[in-house]
Amino acid sequence: MDELLEDVAHHRDLGYQAIRVQSGVPGLAKTYGVSQDGAAYEPADSALPSEHIWSTEKYLDFLPSMVARVREEFGPQLKLLHDVHHRLTPIEAGRLGRSLEPYALTWMEDPVPADLQEGFRLIRQHTTTPVAVGEVFNTVWDCYQLIQEQLIDYIRVSVVHAGGISHVRRIFDFAALHHVRSGSHGATDLSPVCMAAALHLGLSIPNFGLQEHMPHTEATEAVFPHAYRIADGTGHPGDAPGLGVDIDEELAARYAYSPAYLPVSRLEDGSVHSW
Ligand SMILES: [Mg+2]
């Protein structure tokens, strides 16, 4: 908990306006969303998938106290987010969302696997904690029902996964009609090209919510020289023409491809669970 509070304070001091709070879960050796050995968080951690053991019971037992502690430490103004990483059923997510209501999360991300859109009705019936979904979506039809029925509050599609700038613009426009704001995915496996596109698009829409930012490695930054800037909690696409991103192919050729896979998640009895 002390490390978590230090890390939140560090990112607040860097100027981030919204911070996703993730931590280890007592009784589980490792979990998603937590960096190892002080390095930047990178979920794809090995050439063949590693295995993480998961317990929904231990997670649900622990999480509200973790978020409560962070809220108590940082007060009501700092926007707090949390990523559930598709680990719950709708009724479990409803319970979690309700238990987190006193701490006023800005969003609860991916509470359940997002394929079953009508499942989100059950979450909505039980909690007012805002819901953010969409980093795995590919078209407007993957989120049509979620948006139309106002079952979510933030749509997290990324330009590179959901059909490009034109298609994501249509998703965001459709979302705007239904009180849903943008919250584009910004993980490190999305390149600076995607980040530049997301910043341009985000600047152009009235229902911009948040832009996720996980810093790229220095090598990635060097291979993709770019005009955009992310500092003091804001992103600016820069003034260069187009997306304002180049690709240094000579430099890129110096880095051999090394495969990296996301882990496999198993319950304590060995059965496979959603990663
Ligand atoms: Mg996520």
PDB file of C-alpha atoms and ligand atoms in Angstrom:
ATOM      1  CA  MET A   1       0.000   0.000   0.000  1.00  0.00           C
ATOM      2  CA  ASP A   2       2.866   2.377   0.809  1.00  0.00           C
ATOM      3  CA  GLU A   3       4.407   1.785  -2.629  1.00  0.00           C
ATOM      4  CA  LEU A   4       1.031   2.409  -4.270  1.00  0.00           C
ATOM      5  CA  LEU A   5       0.519   5.711  -2.437  1.00  0.00           C
ATOM      6  CA  GLU A   6       4.052   6.808  -3.349  1.00  0.00           C
ATOM      7  CA  ASP A   7       3.441   5.952  -6.981  1.00  0.00           C
ATOM      8  CA  VAL A   8       0.121   7.820  -7.115  1.00  0.00           C
ATOM      9  CA  ALA A   9       1.809  10.856  -5.519  1.00  0.00           C
ATOM     10  CA  HIS A  10       4.621  10.633  -8.068  1.00  0.00           C
ATOM     11  CA  HIS A  11       2.209  10.653 -11.010  1.00  0.00           C
ATOM     12  CA  ARG A  12       0.099  13.417  -9.458  1.00  0.00           C
ATOM     13  CA  ASP A  13       3.295  15.462  -9.137  1.00  0.00           C
ATOM     14  CA  LEU A  14       4.019  14.814 -12.834  1.00  0.00           C
ATOM     15  CA  GLY A  15       0.734  16.592 -13.493  1.00  0.00           C
ATOM     16  CA  TYR A  16      -1.534  13.690 -14.445  1.00  0.00           C
ATOM     17  CA  GLN A  17      -5.149  14.712 -13.834  1.00  0.00           C
ATOM     18  CA  ALA A  18      -6.512  11.189 -13.641  1.00  0.00           C
ATOM     19  CA  ILE A  19      -4.623   8.195 -12.292  1.00  0.00           C
ATOM     20  CA  ARG A  20      -5.464   4.525 -12.622  1.00  0.00           C
ATOM     21  CA  VAL A  21      -4.916   2.834  -9.288  1.00  0.00           C
ATOM     22  CA  GLN A  22      -3.851  -0.798  -9.455  1.00  0.00           C
ATOM     23  CA  SER A  23      -2.074  -2.873  -6.875  1.00  0.00           C
ATOM     24  CA  GLY A  24      -1.207  -6.401  -5.941  1.00  0.00           C
ATOM     25  CA  VAL A  25      -3.931  -8.432  -4.236  1.00  0.00           C
ATOM     26  CA  PRO A  26      -3.087 -10.077  -0.893  1.00  0.00           C
ATOM     27  CA  GLY A  27      -2.799 -13.827  -1.401  1.00  0.00           C
ATOM     28  CA  LEU A  28      -2.062 -13.619  -5.142  1.00  0.00           C
ATOM     29  CA  ALA A  29       1.562 -13.784  -6.348  1.00  0.00           C
ATOM     30  CA  LYS A  30       1.076 -11.289  -9.182  1.00  0.00           C
ATOM     31  CA  THR A  31      -1.614  -9.529 -11.105  1.00  0.00           C
ATOM     32  CA  TYR A  32      -2.214  -7.264 -14.096  1.00  0.00           C
ATOM     33  CA  GLY A  33      -1.584  -3.549 -14.043  1.00  0.00           C
ATOM     34  CA  VAL A  34       1.364  -3.651 -11.654  1.00  0.00           C
ATOM     35  CA  SER A  35       4.968  -3.086 -12.698  1.00  0.00           C
ATOM     36  CA  GLN A  36       7.713  -5.486 -11.668  1.00  0.00           C
ATOM     37  CA  ASP A  37      10.861  -4.357  -9.892  1.00  0.00           C
ATOM     38  CA  GLY A  38      10.177  -0.663 -10.378  1.00  0.00           C
ATOM     39  CA  ALA A  39      10.234  -0.922 -14.195  1.00  0.00           C
ATOM     40  CA  ALA A  40       7.488   0.596 -16.351  1.00  0.00           C
ATOM     41  CA  TYR A  41       4.443  -1.692 -16.544  1.00  0.00           C
ATOM     42  CA  GLU A  42       4.464  -3.979 -19.567  1.00  0.00           C
ATOM     43  CA  PRO A  43       1.880  -6.765 -19.557  1.00  0.00           C
ATOM     44  CA  ALA A  44       3.371  -8.766 -22.472  1.00  0.00           C
ATOM     45  CA  ASP A  45       6.147 -10.248 -20.402  1.00  0.00           C
ATOM     46  CA  SER A  46       7.573 -13.327 -22.110  1.00  0.00           C
ATOM     47  CA  ALA A  47       8.141 -15.151 -25.390  1.00  0.00           C
ATOM     48  CA  LEU A  48       5.610 -17.781 -24.358  1.00  0.00           C
ATOM     49  CA  PRO A  49       2.643 -16.830 -22.163  1.00  0.00           C
ATOM     50  CA  SER A  50       3.413 -16.778 -18.444  1.00  0.00           C
ATOM     51  CA  GLU A  51       0.676 -17.765 -15.985  1.00  0.00           C
ATOM     52  CA  HIS A  52      -1.030 -15.678 -13.335  1.00  0.00           C
ATOM     53  CA  ILE A  53      -3.299 -17.164 -10.680  1.00  0.00           C
ATOM     54  CA  TRP A  54      -6.496 -15.210 -10.052  1.00  0.00           C
ATOM     55  CA  SER A  55      -9.079 -15.212  -7.264  1.00  0.00           C
ATOM     56  CA  THR A  56     -12.197 -13.077  -7.660  1.00  0.00           C
ATOM     57  CA  GLU A  57     -12.997 -13.608  -3.964  1.00  0.00           C
ATOM     58  CA  LYS A  58      -9.632 -12.245  -2.800  1.00  0.00           C
ATOM     59  CA  TYR A  59      -9.866  -9.343  -5.233  1.00  0.00           C
ATOM     60  CA  LEU A  60     -13.396  -8.312  -4.229  1.00  0.00           C
ATOM     61  CA  ASP A  61     -12.490  -8.641  -0.567  1.00  0.00           C
ATOM     62  CA  PHE A  62      -9.480  -6.355  -0.921  1.00  0.00           C
ATOM     63  CA  LEU A  63     -10.203  -3.774  -3.580  1.00  0.00           C
ATOM     64  CA  PRO A  64     -12.628  -1.395  -1.808  1.00  0.00           C
ATOM     65  CA  SER A  65     -10.177  -0.927   1.067  1.00  0.00           C
ATOM     66  CA  MET A  66      -7.383  -0.132  -1.400  1.00  0.00           C
ATOM     67  CA  VAL A  67      -9.411   2.507  -3.245  1.00  0.00           C
ATOM     68  CA  ALA A  68     -10.647   3.928   0.072  1.00  0.00           C
ATOM     69  CA  ARG A  69      -7.076   4.351   1.271  1.00  0.00           C
ATOM     70  CA  VAL A  70      -6.027   6.162  -1.914  1.00  0.00           C
ATOM     71  CA  ARG A  71      -9.066   8.459  -1.788  1.00  0.00           C
ATOM     72  CA  GLU A  72      -8.420   9.229   1.872  1.00  0.00           C
ATOM     73  CA  GLU A  73      -4.787  10.099   1.108  1.00  0.00           C
ATOM     74  CA  PHE A  74      -5.381  12.287  -1.956  1.00  0.00           C
ATOM     75  CA  GLY A  75      -8.747  13.891  -1.244  1.00  0.00           C
ATOM     76  CA  PRO A  76     -11.783  14.329  -3.471  1.00  0.00           C
ATOM     77  CA  GLN A  77     -10.246  16.285  -6.384  1.00  0.00           C
ATOM     78  CA  LEU A  78      -7.857  13.753  -7.938  1.00  0.00           C
ATOM     79  CA  LYS A  79      -9.594  11.668 -10.594  1.00  0.00           C
ATOM     80  CA  LEU A  80      -9.153   7.974  -9.813  1.00  0.00           C
ATOM     81  CA  LEU A  81      -9.653   5.148 -12.283  1.00  0.00           C
ATOM     82  CA  HIS A  82      -9.471   1.399 -11.829  1.00  0.00           C
ATOM     83  CA  ASP A  83      -9.162  -1.384 -14.414  1.00  0.00           C
ATOM     84  CA  VAL A  84     -10.969  -4.623 -13.530  1.00  0.00           C
ATOM     85  CA  HIS A  85      -9.513  -6.251 -16.649  1.00  0.00           C
ATOM     86  CA  HIS A  86     -12.557  -8.316 -17.596  1.00  0.00           C
ATOM     87  CA  ARG A  87     -12.285 -10.520 -14.519  1.00  0.00           C
ATOM     88  CA  LEU A  88     -15.846 -10.353 -13.133  1.00  0.00           C
ATOM     89  CA  THR A  89     -19.380 -11.404 -13.976  1.00  0.00           C
ATOM     90  CA  PRO A  90     -21.987  -8.641 -14.298  1.00  0.00           C
ATOM     91  CA  ILE A  91     -23.430  -9.226 -10.830  1.00  0.00           C
ATOM     92  CA  GLU A  92     -19.942  -9.281  -9.289  1.00  0.00           C
ATOM     93  CA  ALA A  93     -19.189  -6.044 -11.118  1.00  0.00           C
ATOM     94  CA  GLY A  94     -22.407  -4.559  -9.763  1.00  0.00           C
ATOM     95  CA  ARG A  95     -21.296  -5.457  -6.244  1.00  0.00           C
ATOM     96  CA  LEU A  96     -17.846  -3.983  -6.805  1.00  0.00           C
ATOM     97  CA  GLY A  97     -19.197  -0.789  -8.348  1.00  0.00           C
ATOM     98  CA  ARG A  98     -21.607  -0.305  -5.455  1.00  0.00           C
ATOM     99  CA  SER A  99     -18.867  -0.869  -2.878  1.00  0.00           C
ATOM    100  CA  LEU A 100     -16.707   1.765  -4.638  1.00  0.00           C
ATOM    101  CA  GLU A 101     -19.415   4.441  -4.830  1.00  0.00           C
ATOM    102  CA  PRO A 102     -18.258   6.280  -1.660  1.00  0.00           C
ATOM    103  CA  TYR A 103     -14.858   6.852  -3.293  1.00  0.00           C
ATOM    104  CA  ALA A 104     -16.252   8.367  -6.508  1.00  0.00           C
ATOM    105  CA  LEU A 105     -14.170   6.648  -9.169  1.00  0.00           C
ATOM    106  CA  THR A 106     -14.068   8.491 -12.484  1.00  0.00           C
ATOM    107  CA  TRP A 107     -14.321   5.111 -14.167  1.00  0.00           C
ATOM    108  CA  MET A 108     -14.400   1.395 -13.537  1.00  0.00           C
ATOM    109  CA  GLU A 109     -12.735  -0.082 -16.617  1.00  0.00           C
ATOM    110  CA  ASP A 110     -13.657  -3.354 -18.310  1.00  0.00           C
ATOM    111  CA  PRO A 111     -15.621  -4.781 -15.389  1.00  0.00           C
ATOM    112  CA  VAL A 112     -16.651  -7.840 -17.444  1.00  0.00           C
ATOM    113  CA  PRO A 113     -15.632  -9.390 -20.772  1.00  0.00           C
ATOM    114  CA  ALA A 114     -17.194  -6.905 -23.170  1.00  0.00           C
ATOM    115  CA  ASP A 115     -18.629  -9.252 -25.795  1.00  0.00           C
ATOM    116  CA  LEU A 116     -22.066  -9.606 -24.177  1.00  0.00           C
ATOM    117  CA  GLN A 117     -23.361  -6.060 -24.411  1.00  0.00           C
ATOM    118  CA  GLU A 118     -26.710  -6.738 -22.716  1.00  0.00           C
ATOM    119  CA  GLY A 119     -24.785  -7.962 -19.641  1.00  0.00           C
ATOM    120  CA  PHE A 120     -23.993  -4.348 -18.866  1.00  0.00           C
ATOM    121  CA  ARG A 121     -27.660  -3.715 -18.065  1.00  0.00           C
ATOM    122  CA  LEU A 122     -27.196  -5.801 -14.933  1.00  0.00           C
ATOM    123  CA  ILE A 123     -24.213  -3.694 -13.847  1.00  0.00           C
ATOM    124  CA  ARG A 124     -26.194  -0.486 -14.422  1.00  0.00           C
ATOM    125  CA  GLN A 125     -29.081  -1.759 -12.325  1.00  0.00           C
ATOM    126  CA  HIS A 126     -26.810  -2.052  -9.301  1.00  0.00           C
ATOM    127  CA  THR A 127     -24.319   0.803  -9.320  1.00  0.00           C
ATOM    128  CA  THR A 128     -23.745   4.428 -10.245  1.00  0.00           C
ATOM    129  CA  THR A 129     -19.974   3.940 -10.553  1.00  0.00           C
ATOM    130  CA  PRO A 130     -19.163   5.073 -14.129  1.00  0.00           C
ATOM    131  CA  VAL A 131     -18.133   2.343 -16.571  1.00  0.00           C
ATOM    132  CA  ALA A 132     -15.450   2.516 -19.288  1.00  0.00           C
ATOM    133  CA  VAL A 133     -15.206  -0.124 -22.012  1.00  0.00           C
ATOM    134  CA  GLY A 134     -13.939  -0.621 -25.533  1.00  0.00           C
ATOM    135  CA  GLU A 135     -10.203  -1.215 -25.817  1.00  0.00           C
ATOM    136  CA  VAL A 136     -10.840  -4.512 -27.615  1.00  0.00           C
ATOM    137  CA  PHE A 137     -13.594  -3.235 -29.918  1.00  0.00           C
ATOM    138  CA  ASN A 138     -13.158  -3.131 -33.692  1.00  0.00           C
ATOM    139  CA  THR A 139     -16.289  -1.413 -35.018  1.00  0.00           C
ATOM    140  CA  VAL A 140     -19.241   0.714 -33.930  1.00  0.00           C
ATOM    141  CA  TRP A 141     -21.334  -2.438 -33.846  1.00  0.00           C
ATOM    142  CA  ASP A 142     -19.223  -3.763 -30.952  1.00  0.00           C
ATOM    143  CA  CYS A 143     -20.436  -0.840 -28.830  1.00  0.00           C
ATOM    144  CA  TYR A 144     -23.733   0.099 -30.495  1.00  0.00           C
ATOM    145  CA  GLN A 145     -25.979  -1.290 -27.762  1.00  0.00           C
ATOM    146  CA  LEU A 146     -23.690  -0.132 -24.945  1.00  0.00           C
ATOM    147  CA  ILE A 147     -23.874   3.436 -26.221  1.00  0.00           C
ATOM    148  CA  GLN A 148     -27.479   3.501 -27.390  1.00  0.00           C
ATOM    149  CA  GLU A 149     -28.787   2.201 -24.058  1.00  0.00           C
ATOM    150  CA  GLN A 150     -26.361   4.416 -22.124  1.00  0.00           C
ATOM    151  CA  LEU A 151     -24.885   1.379 -20.395  1.00  0.00           C
ATOM    152  CA  ILE A 152     -21.403   2.928 -20.317  1.00  0.00           C
ATOM    153  CA  ASP A 153     -19.934   6.369 -19.638  1.00  0.00           C
ATOM    154  CA  TYR A 154     -16.641   6.232 -21.540  1.00  0.00           C
ATOM    155  CA  ILE A 155     -15.918   4.496 -24.851  1.00  0.00           C
ATOM    156  CA  ARG A 156     -12.295   3.358 -25.050  1.00  0.00           C
ATOM    157  CA  VAL A 157     -11.873   2.461 -28.720  1.00  0.00           C
ATOM    158  CA  SER A 158      -8.484   3.187 -30.269  1.00  0.00           C
ATOM    159  CA  VAL A 159      -7.906   4.529 -33.764  1.00  0.00           C
ATOM    160  CA  VAL A 160      -5.716   1.594 -34.754  1.00  0.00           C
ATOM    161  CA  HIS A 161      -8.140  -1.118 -33.631  1.00  0.00           C
ATOM    162  CA  ALA A 162     -11.523   0.393 -34.471  1.00  0.00           C
ATOM    163  CA  GLY A 163     -11.359   1.269 -38.130  1.00  0.00           C
ATOM    164  CA  GLY A 164      -9.159   4.341 -38.222  1.00  0.00           C
ATOM    165  CA  ILE A 165      -9.802   8.032 -37.682  1.00  0.00           C
ATOM    166  CA  SER A 166     -12.987   8.240 -39.767  1.00  0.00           C
ATOM    167  CA  HIS A 167     -14.679   5.264 -38.145  1.00  0.00           C
ATOM    168  CA  VAL A 168     -13.694   6.210 -34.592  1.00  0.00           C
ATOM    169  CA  ARG A 169     -14.960   9.734 -35.268  1.00  0.00           C
ATOM    170  CA  ARG A 170     -18.353   8.193 -36.088  1.00  0.00           C
ATOM    171  CA  ILE A 171     -18.264   6.157 -32.878  1.00  0.00           C
ATOM    172  CA  PHE A 172     -17.454   9.262 -30.831  1.00  0.00           C
ATOM    173  CA  ASP A 173     -20.206  11.268 -32.558  1.00  0.00           C
ATOM    174  CA  PHE A 174     -22.717   8.498 -31.864  1.00  0.00           C
ATOM    175  CA  ALA A 175     -21.474   8.406 -28.266  1.00  0.00           C
ATOM    176  CA  ALA A 176     -21.899  12.168 -27.913  1.00  0.00           C
ATOM    177  CA  LEU A 177     -25.626  11.814 -28.619  1.00  0.00           C
ATOM    178  CA  HIS A 178     -25.885   9.434 -25.655  1.00  0.00           C
ATOM    179  CA  HIS A 179     -23.833  11.242 -22.994  1.00  0.00           C
ATOM    180  CA  VAL A 180     -20.856   8.926 -23.496  1.00  0.00           C
ATOM    181  CA  ARG A 181     -17.374  10.453 -23.601  1.00  0.00           C
ATOM    182  CA  SER A 182     -14.132   9.296 -25.174  1.00  0.00           C
ATOM    183  CA  GLY A 183     -11.406   7.560 -23.212  1.00  0.00           C
ATOM    184  CA  SER A 184      -9.156   6.123 -25.892  1.00  0.00           C
ATOM    185  CA  HIS A 185      -6.936   3.191 -25.103  1.00  0.00           C
ATOM    186  CA  GLY A 186      -3.294   4.272 -24.911  1.00  0.00           C
ATOM    187  CA  ALA A 187      -1.268   1.219 -23.942  1.00  0.00           C
ATOM    188  CA  THR A 188       2.337   0.781 -25.037  1.00  0.00           C
ATOM    189  CA  ASP A 189       1.431  -1.717 -27.774  1.00  0.00           C
ATOM    190  CA  LEU A 190      -0.257   1.193 -29.557  1.00  0.00           C
ATOM    191  CA  SER A 191       2.527   3.074 -31.328  1.00  0.00           C
ATOM    192  CA  PRO A 192       3.202   6.825 -31.326  1.00  0.00           C
ATOM    193  CA  VAL A 193       1.399   6.896 -34.707  1.00  0.00           C
ATOM    194  CA  CYS A 194      -1.773   5.802 -32.932  1.00  0.00           C
ATOM    195  CA  MET A 195      -1.194   8.239 -30.062  1.00  0.00           C
ATOM    196  CA  ALA A 196      -0.791  11.136 -32.487  1.00  0.00           C
ATOM    197  CA  ALA A 197      -4.019  10.169 -34.261  1.00  0.00           C
ATOM    198  CA  ALA A 198      -5.805   9.869 -30.903  1.00  0.00           C
ATOM    199  CA  LEU A 199      -4.661  13.335 -29.824  1.00  0.00           C
ATOM    200  CA  HIS A 200      -5.767  14.959 -33.092  1.00  0.00           C
ATOM    201  CA  LEU A 201      -9.118  13.204 -32.908  1.00  0.00           C
ATOM    202  CA  GLY A 202      -9.566  13.969 -29.227  1.00  0.00           C
ATOM    203  CA  LEU A 203      -8.961  17.648 -29.857  1.00  0.00           C
ATOM    204  CA  SER A 204     -11.665  17.711 -32.520  1.00  0.00           C
ATOM    205  CA  ILE A 205     -14.607  16.238 -30.605  1.00  0.00           C
ATOM    206  CA  PRO A 206     -16.935  17.906 -28.082  1.00  0.00           C
ATOM    207  CA  ASN A 207     -17.240  14.796 -25.910  1.00  0.00           C
ATOM    208  CA  PHE A 208     -13.558  14.229 -25.202  1.00  0.00           C
ATOM    209  CA  GLY A 209     -13.183  12.576 -21.822  1.00  0.00           C
ATOM    210  CA  LEU A 210      -9.708  11.237 -21.113  1.00  0.00           C
ATOM    211  CA  GLN A 211      -6.754  10.026 -23.139  1.00  0.00           C
ATOM    212  CA  GLU A 212      -4.953   7.047 -21.611  1.00  0.00           C
ATOM    213  CA  HIS A 213      -1.185   7.424 -21.593  1.00  0.00           C
ATOM    214  CA  MET A 214       1.385   4.744 -20.840  1.00  0.00           C
ATOM    215  CA  PRO A 215       4.819   6.163 -21.688  1.00  0.00           C
ATOM    216  CA  HIS A 216       6.684   4.426 -24.513  1.00  0.00           C
ATOM    217  CA  THR A 217      10.270   3.287 -24.048  1.00  0.00           C
ATOM    218  CA  GLU A 218      13.064   5.638 -25.105  1.00  0.00           C
ATOM    219  CA  ALA A 219      13.805   3.312 -28.049  1.00  0.00           C
ATOM    220  CA  THR A 220      10.202   3.577 -29.272  1.00  0.00           C
ATOM    221  CA  GLU A 221      10.241   7.358 -28.911  1.00  0.00           C
ATOM    222  CA  ALA A 222      13.443   7.490 -30.970  1.00  0.00           C
ATOM    223  CA  VAL A 223      12.130   5.249 -33.754  1.00  0.00           C
ATOM    224  CA  PHE A 224       8.966   7.369 -34.058  1.00  0.00           C
ATOM    225  CA  PRO A 225      10.037  11.039 -33.903  1.00  0.00           C
ATOM    226  CA  HIS A 226       6.855  12.995 -33.254  1.00  0.00           C
ATOM    227  CA  ALA A 227       5.493  16.488 -32.861  1.00  0.00           C
ATOM    228  CA  TYR A 228       2.994  15.699 -30.118  1.00  0.00           C
ATOM    229  CA  ARG A 229       3.737  16.474 -26.504  1.00  0.00           C
ATOM    230  CA  ILE A 230       2.335  14.957 -23.360  1.00  0.00           C
ATOM    231  CA  ALA A 231       3.229  16.899 -20.245  1.00  0.00           C
ATOM    232  CA  ASP A 232       1.596  18.338 -17.140  1.00  0.00           C
ATOM    233  CA  GLY A 233      -1.453  16.181 -17.565  1.00  0.00           C
ATOM    234  CA  THR A 234      -2.316  17.338 -21.061  1.00  0.00           C
ATOM    235  CA  GLY A 235      -1.569  16.143 -24.575  1.00  0.00           C
ATOM    236  CA  HIS A 236      -1.092  18.387 -27.591  1.00  0.00           C
ATOM    237  CA  PRO A 237      -0.793  16.989 -31.134  1.00  0.00           C
ATOM    238  CA  GLY A 238       1.746  19.635 -32.171  1.00  0.00           C
ATOM    239  CA  ASP A 239       1.804  21.839 -35.260  1.00  0.00           C
ATOM    240  CA  ALA A 240       3.524  19.530 -37.775  1.00  0.00           C
ATOM    241  CA  PRO A 241       1.532  18.632 -40.918  1.00  0.00           C
ATOM    242  CA  GLY A 242      -0.481  15.417 -40.954  1.00  0.00           C
ATOM    243  CA  LEU A 243      -0.223  13.308 -37.839  1.00  0.00           C
ATOM    244  CA  GLY A 244       3.210  14.768 -37.148  1.00  0.00           C
ATOM    245  CA  VAL A 245       4.906  11.391 -36.690  1.00  0.00           C
ATOM    246  CA  ASP A 246       7.793   9.966 -38.679  1.00  0.00           C
ATOM    247  CA  ILE A 247       9.255   6.458 -38.720  1.00  0.00           C
ATOM    248  CA  ASP A 248      13.039   6.091 -38.642  1.00  0.00           C
ATOM    249  CA  GLU A 249      13.330   2.809 -40.532  1.00  0.00           C
ATOM    250  CA  GLU A 250      17.114   2.647 -40.260  1.00  0.00           C
ATOM    251  CA  LEU A 251      16.947   2.938 -36.515  1.00  0.00           C
ATOM    252  CA  ALA A 252      14.058   0.474 -36.351  1.00  0.00           C
ATOM    253  CA  ALA A 253      16.145  -2.071 -38.305  1.00  0.00           C
ATOM    254  CA  ARG A 254      18.634  -2.160 -35.420  1.00  0.00           C
ATOM    255  CA  TYR A 255      16.050  -3.750 -33.146  1.00  0.00           C
ATOM    256  CA  ALA A 256      15.410  -7.430 -33.789  1.00  0.00           C
ATOM    257  CA  TYR A 257      11.839  -8.626 -33.343  1.00  0.00           C
ATOM    258  CA  SER A 258      11.352 -10.329 -30.021  1.00  0.00           C
ATOM    259  CA  PRO A 259       7.999 -11.983 -29.348  1.00  0.00           C
ATOM    260  CA  ALA A 260       6.144 -10.988 -26.196  1.00  0.00           C
ATOM    261  CA  TYR A 261       2.836 -12.472 -25.150  1.00  0.00           C
ATOM    262  CA  LEU A 262       0.207 -11.506 -22.625  1.00  0.00           C
ATOM    263  CA  PRO A 263      -0.030 -13.927 -19.710  1.00  0.00           C
ATOM    264  CA  VAL A 264      -2.666 -16.601 -19.229  1.00  0.00           C
ATOM    265  CA  SER A 265      -4.947 -16.177 -16.225  1.00  0.00           C
ATOM    266  CA  ARG A 266      -5.987 -19.222 -14.207  1.00  0.00           C
ATOM    267  CA  LEU A 267      -8.213 -19.608 -11.184  1.00  0.00           C
ATOM    268  CA  GLU A 268      -6.710 -21.225  -8.107  1.00  0.00           C
ATOM    269  CA  ASP A 269      -8.147 -24.605  -9.180  1.00  0.00           C
ATOM    270  CA  GLY A 270      -6.204 -24.381 -12.464  1.00  0.00           C
ATOM    271  CA  SER A 271      -9.105 -23.585 -14.788  1.00  0.00           C
ATOM    272  CA  VAL A 272      -8.587 -20.886 -17.372  1.00  0.00           C
ATOM    273  CA  HIS A 273     -10.040 -17.433 -16.648  1.00  0.00           C
ATOM    274  CA  SER A 274     -10.266 -14.228 -18.691  1.00  0.00           C
ATOM    275  CA  TRP A 275      -6.960 -12.368 -18.924  1.00  0.00           C
TER     276      TRP A 275
HETATM  277 MG    MG B   1      -7.675  -1.874 -19.734  1.00  0.00          MG
END
